[in-house]
Structure formats: C-alpha cells, structure tokens
Tab-separated table of C-alpha atoms in Angstrom:
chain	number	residue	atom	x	y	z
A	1	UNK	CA	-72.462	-2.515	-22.268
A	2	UNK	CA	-76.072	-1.589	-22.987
A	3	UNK	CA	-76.642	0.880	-26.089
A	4	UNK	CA	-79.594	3.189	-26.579
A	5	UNK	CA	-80.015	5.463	-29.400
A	6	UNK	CA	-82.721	7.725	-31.045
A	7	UNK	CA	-83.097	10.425	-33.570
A	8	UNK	CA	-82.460	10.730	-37.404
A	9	UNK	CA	-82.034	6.775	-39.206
A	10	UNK	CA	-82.797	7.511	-42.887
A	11	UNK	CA	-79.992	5.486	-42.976
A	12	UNK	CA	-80.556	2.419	-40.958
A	13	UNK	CA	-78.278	3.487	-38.045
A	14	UNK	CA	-80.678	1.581	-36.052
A	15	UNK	CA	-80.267	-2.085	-37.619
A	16	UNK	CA	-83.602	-3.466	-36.090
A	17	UNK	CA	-86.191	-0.066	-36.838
A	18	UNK	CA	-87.688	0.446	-39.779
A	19	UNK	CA	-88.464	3.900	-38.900
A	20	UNK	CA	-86.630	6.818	-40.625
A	21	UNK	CA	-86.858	8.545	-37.186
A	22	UNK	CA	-86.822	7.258	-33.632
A	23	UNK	CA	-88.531	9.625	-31.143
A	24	UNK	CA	-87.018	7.773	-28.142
A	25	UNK	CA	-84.502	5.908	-26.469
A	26	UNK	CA	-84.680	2.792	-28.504
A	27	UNK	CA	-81.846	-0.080	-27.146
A	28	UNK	CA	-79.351	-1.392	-29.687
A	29	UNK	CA	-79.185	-5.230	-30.087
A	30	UNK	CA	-78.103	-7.403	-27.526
A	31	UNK	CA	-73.728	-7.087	-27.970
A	32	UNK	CA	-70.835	-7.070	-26.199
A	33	UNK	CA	-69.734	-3.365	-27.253
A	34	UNK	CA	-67.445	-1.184	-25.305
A	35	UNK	CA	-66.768	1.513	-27.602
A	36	UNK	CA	-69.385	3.354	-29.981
A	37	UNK	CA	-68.638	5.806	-33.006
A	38	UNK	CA	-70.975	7.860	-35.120
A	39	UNK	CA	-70.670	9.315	-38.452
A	40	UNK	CA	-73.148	11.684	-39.835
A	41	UNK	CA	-74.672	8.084	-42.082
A	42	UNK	CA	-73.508	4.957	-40.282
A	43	UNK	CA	-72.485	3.841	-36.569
A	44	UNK	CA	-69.446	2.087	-35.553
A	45	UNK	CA	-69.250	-0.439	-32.570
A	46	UNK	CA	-66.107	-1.759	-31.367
A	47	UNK	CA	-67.414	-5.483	-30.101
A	48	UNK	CA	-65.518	-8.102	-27.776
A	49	UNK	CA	-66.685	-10.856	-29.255
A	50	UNK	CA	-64.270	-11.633	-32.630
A	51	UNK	CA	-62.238	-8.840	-33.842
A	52	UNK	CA	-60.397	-10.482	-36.480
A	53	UNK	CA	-57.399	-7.652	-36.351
A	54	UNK	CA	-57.686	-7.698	-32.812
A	55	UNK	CA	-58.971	-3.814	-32.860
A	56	UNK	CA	-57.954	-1.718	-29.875
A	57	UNK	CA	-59.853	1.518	-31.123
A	58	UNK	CA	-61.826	3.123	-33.821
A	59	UNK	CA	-63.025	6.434	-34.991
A	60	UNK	CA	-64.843	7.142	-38.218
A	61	UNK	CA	-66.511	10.474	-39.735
A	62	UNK	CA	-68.715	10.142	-42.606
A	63	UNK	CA	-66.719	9.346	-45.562
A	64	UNK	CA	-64.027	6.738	-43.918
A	65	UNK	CA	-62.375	4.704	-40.248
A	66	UNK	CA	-59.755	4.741	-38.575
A	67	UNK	CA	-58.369	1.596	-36.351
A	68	UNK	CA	-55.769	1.409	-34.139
A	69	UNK	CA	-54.438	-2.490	-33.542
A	70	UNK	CA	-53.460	-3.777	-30.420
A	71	UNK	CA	-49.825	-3.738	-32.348
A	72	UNK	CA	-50.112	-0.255	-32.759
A	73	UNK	CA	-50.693	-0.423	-36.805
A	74	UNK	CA	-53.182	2.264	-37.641
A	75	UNK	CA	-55.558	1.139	-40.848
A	76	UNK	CA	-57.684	3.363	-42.923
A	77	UNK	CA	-60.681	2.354	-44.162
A	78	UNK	CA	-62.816	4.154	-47.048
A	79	UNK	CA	-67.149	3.419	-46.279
A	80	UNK	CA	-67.778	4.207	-49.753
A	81	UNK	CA	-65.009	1.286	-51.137
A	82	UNK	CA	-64.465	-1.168	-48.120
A	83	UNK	CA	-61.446	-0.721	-48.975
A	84	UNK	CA	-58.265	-0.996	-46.040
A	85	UNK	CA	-55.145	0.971	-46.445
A	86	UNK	CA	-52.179	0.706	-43.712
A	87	UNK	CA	-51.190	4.453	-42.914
A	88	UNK	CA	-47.701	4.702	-42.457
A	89	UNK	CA	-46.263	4.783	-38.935
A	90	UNK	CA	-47.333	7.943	-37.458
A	91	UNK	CA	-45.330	7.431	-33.730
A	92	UNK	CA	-43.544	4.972	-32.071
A	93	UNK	CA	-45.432	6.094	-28.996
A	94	UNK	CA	-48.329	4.168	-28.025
A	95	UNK	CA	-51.749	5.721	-29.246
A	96	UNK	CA	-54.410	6.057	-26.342
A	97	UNK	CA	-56.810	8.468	-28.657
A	98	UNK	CA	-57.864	8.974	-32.037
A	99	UNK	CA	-60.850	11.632	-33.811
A	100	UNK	CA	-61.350	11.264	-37.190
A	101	UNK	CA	-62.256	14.027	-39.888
A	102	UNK	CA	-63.156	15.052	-43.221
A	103	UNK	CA	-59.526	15.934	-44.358
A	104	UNK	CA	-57.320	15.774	-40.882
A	105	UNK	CA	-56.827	13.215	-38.239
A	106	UNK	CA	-55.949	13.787	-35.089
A	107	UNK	CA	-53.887	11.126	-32.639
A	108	UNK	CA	-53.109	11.426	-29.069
A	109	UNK	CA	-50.101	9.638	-27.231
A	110	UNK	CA	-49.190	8.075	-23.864
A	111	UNK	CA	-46.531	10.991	-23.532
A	112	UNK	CA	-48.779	13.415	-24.048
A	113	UNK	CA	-48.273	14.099	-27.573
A	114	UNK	CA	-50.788	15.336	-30.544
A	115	UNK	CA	-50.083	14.581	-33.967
A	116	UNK	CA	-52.427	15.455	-36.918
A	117	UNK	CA	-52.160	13.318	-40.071
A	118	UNK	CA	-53.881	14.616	-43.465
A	119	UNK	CA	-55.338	12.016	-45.495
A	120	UNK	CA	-53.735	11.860	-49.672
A	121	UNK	CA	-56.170	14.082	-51.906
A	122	UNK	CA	-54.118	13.544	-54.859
A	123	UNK	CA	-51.770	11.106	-56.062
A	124	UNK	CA	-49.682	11.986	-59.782
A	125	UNK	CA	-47.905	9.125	-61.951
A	126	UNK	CA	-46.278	11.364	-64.458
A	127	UNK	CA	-47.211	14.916	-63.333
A	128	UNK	CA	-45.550	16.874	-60.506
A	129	UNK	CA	-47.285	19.627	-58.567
A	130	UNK	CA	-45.981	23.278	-59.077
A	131	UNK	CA	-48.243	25.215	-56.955
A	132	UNK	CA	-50.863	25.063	-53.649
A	133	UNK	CA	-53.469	27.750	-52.781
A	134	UNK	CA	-55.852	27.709	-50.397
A	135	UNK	CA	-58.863	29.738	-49.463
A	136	UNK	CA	-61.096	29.573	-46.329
A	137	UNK	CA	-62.635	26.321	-47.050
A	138	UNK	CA	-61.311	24.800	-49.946
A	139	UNK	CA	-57.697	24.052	-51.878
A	140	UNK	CA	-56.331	24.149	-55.240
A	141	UNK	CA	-53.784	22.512	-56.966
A	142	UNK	CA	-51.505	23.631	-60.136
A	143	UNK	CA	-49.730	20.775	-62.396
A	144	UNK	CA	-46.663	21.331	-64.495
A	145	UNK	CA	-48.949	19.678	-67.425
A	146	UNK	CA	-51.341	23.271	-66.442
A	147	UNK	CA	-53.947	20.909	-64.773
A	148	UNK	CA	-55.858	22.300	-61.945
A	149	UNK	CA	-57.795	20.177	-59.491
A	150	UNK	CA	-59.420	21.330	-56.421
A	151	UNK	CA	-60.873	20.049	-53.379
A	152	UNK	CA	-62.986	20.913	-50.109
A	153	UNK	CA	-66.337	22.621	-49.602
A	154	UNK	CA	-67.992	23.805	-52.230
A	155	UNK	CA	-70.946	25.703	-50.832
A	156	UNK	CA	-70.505	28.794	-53.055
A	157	UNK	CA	-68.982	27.110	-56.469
A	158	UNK	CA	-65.336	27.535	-55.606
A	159	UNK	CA	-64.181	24.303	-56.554
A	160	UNK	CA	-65.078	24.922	-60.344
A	161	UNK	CA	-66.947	22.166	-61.443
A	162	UNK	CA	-70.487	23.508	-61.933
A	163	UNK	CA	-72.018	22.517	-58.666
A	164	UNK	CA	-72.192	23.231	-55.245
A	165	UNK	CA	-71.062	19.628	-53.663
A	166	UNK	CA	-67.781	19.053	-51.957
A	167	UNK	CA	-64.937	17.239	-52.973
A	168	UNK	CA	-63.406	15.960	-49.199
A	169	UNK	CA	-62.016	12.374	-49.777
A	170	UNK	CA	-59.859	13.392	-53.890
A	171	UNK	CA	-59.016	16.419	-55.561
A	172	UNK	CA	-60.566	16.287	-58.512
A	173	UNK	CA	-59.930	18.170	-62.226
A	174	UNK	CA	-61.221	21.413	-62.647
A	175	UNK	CA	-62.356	20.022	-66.225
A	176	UNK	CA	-63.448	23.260	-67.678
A	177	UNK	CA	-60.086	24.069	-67.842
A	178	UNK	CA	-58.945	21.261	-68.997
A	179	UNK	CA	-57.686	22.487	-72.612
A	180	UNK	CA	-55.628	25.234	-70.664
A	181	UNK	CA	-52.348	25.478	-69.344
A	182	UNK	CA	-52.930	27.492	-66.500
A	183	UNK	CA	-49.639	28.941	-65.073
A	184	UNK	CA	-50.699	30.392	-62.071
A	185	UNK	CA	-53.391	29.704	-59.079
A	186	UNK	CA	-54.899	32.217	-56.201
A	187	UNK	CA	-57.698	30.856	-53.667
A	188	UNK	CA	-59.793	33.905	-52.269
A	189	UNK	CA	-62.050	33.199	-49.321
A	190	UNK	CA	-64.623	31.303	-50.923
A	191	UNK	CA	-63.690	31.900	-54.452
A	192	UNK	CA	-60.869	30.798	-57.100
A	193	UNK	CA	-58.835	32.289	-59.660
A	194	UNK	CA	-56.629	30.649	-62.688
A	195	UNK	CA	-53.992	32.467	-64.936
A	196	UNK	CA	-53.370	30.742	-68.346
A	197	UNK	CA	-50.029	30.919	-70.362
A	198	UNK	CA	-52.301	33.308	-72.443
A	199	UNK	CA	-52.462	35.818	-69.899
A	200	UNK	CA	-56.286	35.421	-69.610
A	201	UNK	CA	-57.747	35.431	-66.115
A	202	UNK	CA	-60.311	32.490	-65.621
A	203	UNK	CA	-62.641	33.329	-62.319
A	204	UNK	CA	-64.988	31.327	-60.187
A	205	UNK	CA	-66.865	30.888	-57.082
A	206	UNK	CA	-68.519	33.372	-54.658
A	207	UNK	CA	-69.124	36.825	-56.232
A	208	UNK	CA	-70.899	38.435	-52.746
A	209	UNK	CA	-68.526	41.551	-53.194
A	210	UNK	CA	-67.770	41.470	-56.833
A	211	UNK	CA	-64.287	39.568	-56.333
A	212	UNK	CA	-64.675	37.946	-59.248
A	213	UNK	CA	-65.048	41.128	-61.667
A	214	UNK	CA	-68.509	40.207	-62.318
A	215	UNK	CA	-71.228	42.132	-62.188
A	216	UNK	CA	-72.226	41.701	-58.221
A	217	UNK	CA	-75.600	43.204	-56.238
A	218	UNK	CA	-73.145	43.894	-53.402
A	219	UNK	CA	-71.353	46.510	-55.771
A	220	UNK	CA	-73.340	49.780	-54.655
A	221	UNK	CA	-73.433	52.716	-57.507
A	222	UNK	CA	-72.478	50.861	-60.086
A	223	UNK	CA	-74.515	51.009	-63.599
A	224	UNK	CA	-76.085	47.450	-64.082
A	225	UNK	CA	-74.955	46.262	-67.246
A	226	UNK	CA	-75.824	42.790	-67.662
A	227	UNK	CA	-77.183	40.037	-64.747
A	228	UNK	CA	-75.239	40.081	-61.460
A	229	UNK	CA	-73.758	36.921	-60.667
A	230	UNK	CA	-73.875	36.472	-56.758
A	231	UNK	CA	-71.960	32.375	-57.239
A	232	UNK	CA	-70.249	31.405	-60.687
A	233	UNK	CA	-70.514	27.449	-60.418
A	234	UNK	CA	-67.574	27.172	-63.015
A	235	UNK	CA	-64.300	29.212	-64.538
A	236	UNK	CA	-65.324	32.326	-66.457
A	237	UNK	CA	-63.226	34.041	-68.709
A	238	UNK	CA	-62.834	37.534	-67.577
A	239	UNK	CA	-63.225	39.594	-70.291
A	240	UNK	CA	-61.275	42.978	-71.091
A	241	UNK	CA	-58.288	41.491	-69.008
A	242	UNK	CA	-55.393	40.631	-71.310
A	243	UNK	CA	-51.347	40.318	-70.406
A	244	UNK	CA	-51.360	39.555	-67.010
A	245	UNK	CA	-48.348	38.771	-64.818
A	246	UNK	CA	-49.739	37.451	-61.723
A	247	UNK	CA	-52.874	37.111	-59.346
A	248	UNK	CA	-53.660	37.085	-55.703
A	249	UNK	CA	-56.831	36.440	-53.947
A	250	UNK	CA	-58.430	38.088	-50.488
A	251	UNK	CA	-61.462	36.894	-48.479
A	252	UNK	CA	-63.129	38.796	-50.446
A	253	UNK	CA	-61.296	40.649	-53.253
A	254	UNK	CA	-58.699	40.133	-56.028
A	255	UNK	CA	-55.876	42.105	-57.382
A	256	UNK	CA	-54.236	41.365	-60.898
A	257	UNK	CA	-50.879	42.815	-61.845
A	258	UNK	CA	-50.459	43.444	-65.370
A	259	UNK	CA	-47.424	42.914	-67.655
C-alpha cells in the first residue's frame, strides 16, 4: 500500500524530510503497510513484513498504543516509556475495532458490541481512596491519609499545581496541600475545591464568575478591594470562612454549608 502524507512534522512524522512542514503530498518510504495511525507527535504503521507479536491492529493517540494480537491479547504501550503492559481481558468476543484516547478506549466486537476501557490514573500501596469528584474536564481524588491528587485538563488551573498543563496519563499530588488532611473534595466546572479537618476551605482554578470567592471582574457592582483573580493556578485559603461542614461545586458556582 502506497502512503502519502503532508502537513505539520516538527516532529519527524515524515522519517525521510527534514522539513518541519511539508506543503504537499510527499510519499512515505517504500513498505509493505496496510494499516496507518496518527497521533498528534508520531505515526504508527502496521507493516507485513515481521511483526514479532504477530499484530492484527493498532491505534495510538498521543501519549500511548494500543495492539490487538492475532490471539486476541490486547497490549498497552506508553510512547513516553516504551514500556508494554498486557490489559486484562476486556471480551471473549473477537475485536474487529479499536480508537484510542487520552483517558478512554473504545473496542468494537464481531457481535456488535462496544466496550470502553479507562486506562489506571492512580495506583495506592498503603492508601485507599475515600472520595471521587469530577468537574467538566478534569477529576479529583481524596485519600484516607487527606492526600489529594488530580488529573485531566488543566487549561484554567483546576488541577492545583501552579500551571496550566494537563495531567492525562497519572493523577498526580496536589502538593500544596500536601501538609493537610483534607476531608472533603467538590470539582466545579473548571474549578476545584478542598475542605481540611480544620474546617478551612482551600479554592482553585477558574474564577470567570467569582466561584472561587475571589475577587472576580465578572462580579458586576461589587467594590474592588484587592486584584481580581480571573484563574488561581494553585489552592488558596479562603479567608473569613471558618467551621465548615461540607462543599459542593457548580459549573460555575460554589455553595458551603456551615457547622
């Protein structure tokens, strides 16, 4: 099967160009391919000649691959680590098509069925998790140590940890809170919220409506105290808020119930 490909190749998609672009149809190396996946960084070509598992088909997004052998075994592996996991048996049905994603993938079956397996975000040895939330775009996760960790996108600072990047393949410790022991978690929309054993209420994330209890542009009539805060990167301490019971989280608003 002949390939031809063009467009972005910062990343050498295109093995033989140099270019960081490729403004037309430029044809791949001379293979003997007969199935093709791209990720947003890297291609993947399922070849004829030598496929040492003996690879019926693949599917890959950016950050890992999926394979399906002719055996049925489906094998995970990570881009970043080159590292190969064997997912546990997802159907005794034979697969006939897979699509593979940040956090879910998806597997079709000769009978016609769909199943959608999440990849592990967080694996424990002597911690247990109490409590989920999730918001529109993100996840959070409570500990009975009082651990958070979050994952997902973090395009407006939800996730807590002072930047903007995503967390997609491991949750990972909120570590400003790290020398808390938060009892209770909320996800909003795009922003978070953390009760400690305290009773203080630790926010973070996107402040577009004042959710957070920050000062916000988007709160009309209200006497500017000190800078609005339109994305808090990392937990806050709310102050003024003491002895409370419990939290819950909107798209875009919070509510805090008081002892």
């Amino acid at each position: 099967m002949k390939l031809l490909y063009c467009g972005f190749n910062a990343f050498g998609q295109l093995p033989h160009v140099q270019a960081t672009a490729v403004c037309e149809l430029t044809e791949f190396p001379q293979m003997s391919a007969h199935d093709v996946h791209i990720s947003w960084s890297y291609i993947v070509i399922l070849s004829d000649a030598a496929s040492p598992q003996d690879t019926a088909q693949v599917a890959c997004c950016e950050r890992h691959i999926l394979s399906v052998e002719r055996s049925g075994e489906v094998s995970k592996y990570c881009s970043d680590s080159a590292m190969r996991t064997a997912l546990e048996s997802i159907t005794s049905d034979n697969i006939t098509s897979l699509s593979c994603g940040e956090t879910f993938d998806a597997f079709a079956t000769s009978r016609g069925c769909v199943y959608a397996a999440m990849s592990p975000v967080l694996h424990l040895s002597s911690d247990h998790v109490t409590e989920v939330a999730c918001g529109n775009e993100h996840c959070l996760v409570l500990t009975s140590a009082g651990a958070v960790y979050s994952w997902g996108t973090g395009s407006r600072g939800q996730l807590g940890h002072g930047d903007l990047e995503k967390e997609q393949e491991r949750a990972r410790q909120v570590d400003m809170l790290a020398g808390l022991k938060v009892t209770h978690i909320a996800a909003g929309g795009w922003h978070s919220v953390a009760l400690a054993d305290t009773g203080d209420i630790y926010v973070w994330g996107w402040n577009c409506e004042g959710q957070l209890g920050l000062p916000s542009v988007g709160c009309k009539g209200r006497k500017r105290r000190q800078e609005e805060v339109s994305v808090q990167t990392e937990p806050a301490l709310l102050q003024n808020v003491t002895d409370v019971q419990q939290v819950a989280c909107g798209s875009r608003h919070t509510v805090l119930l008081l002892r």
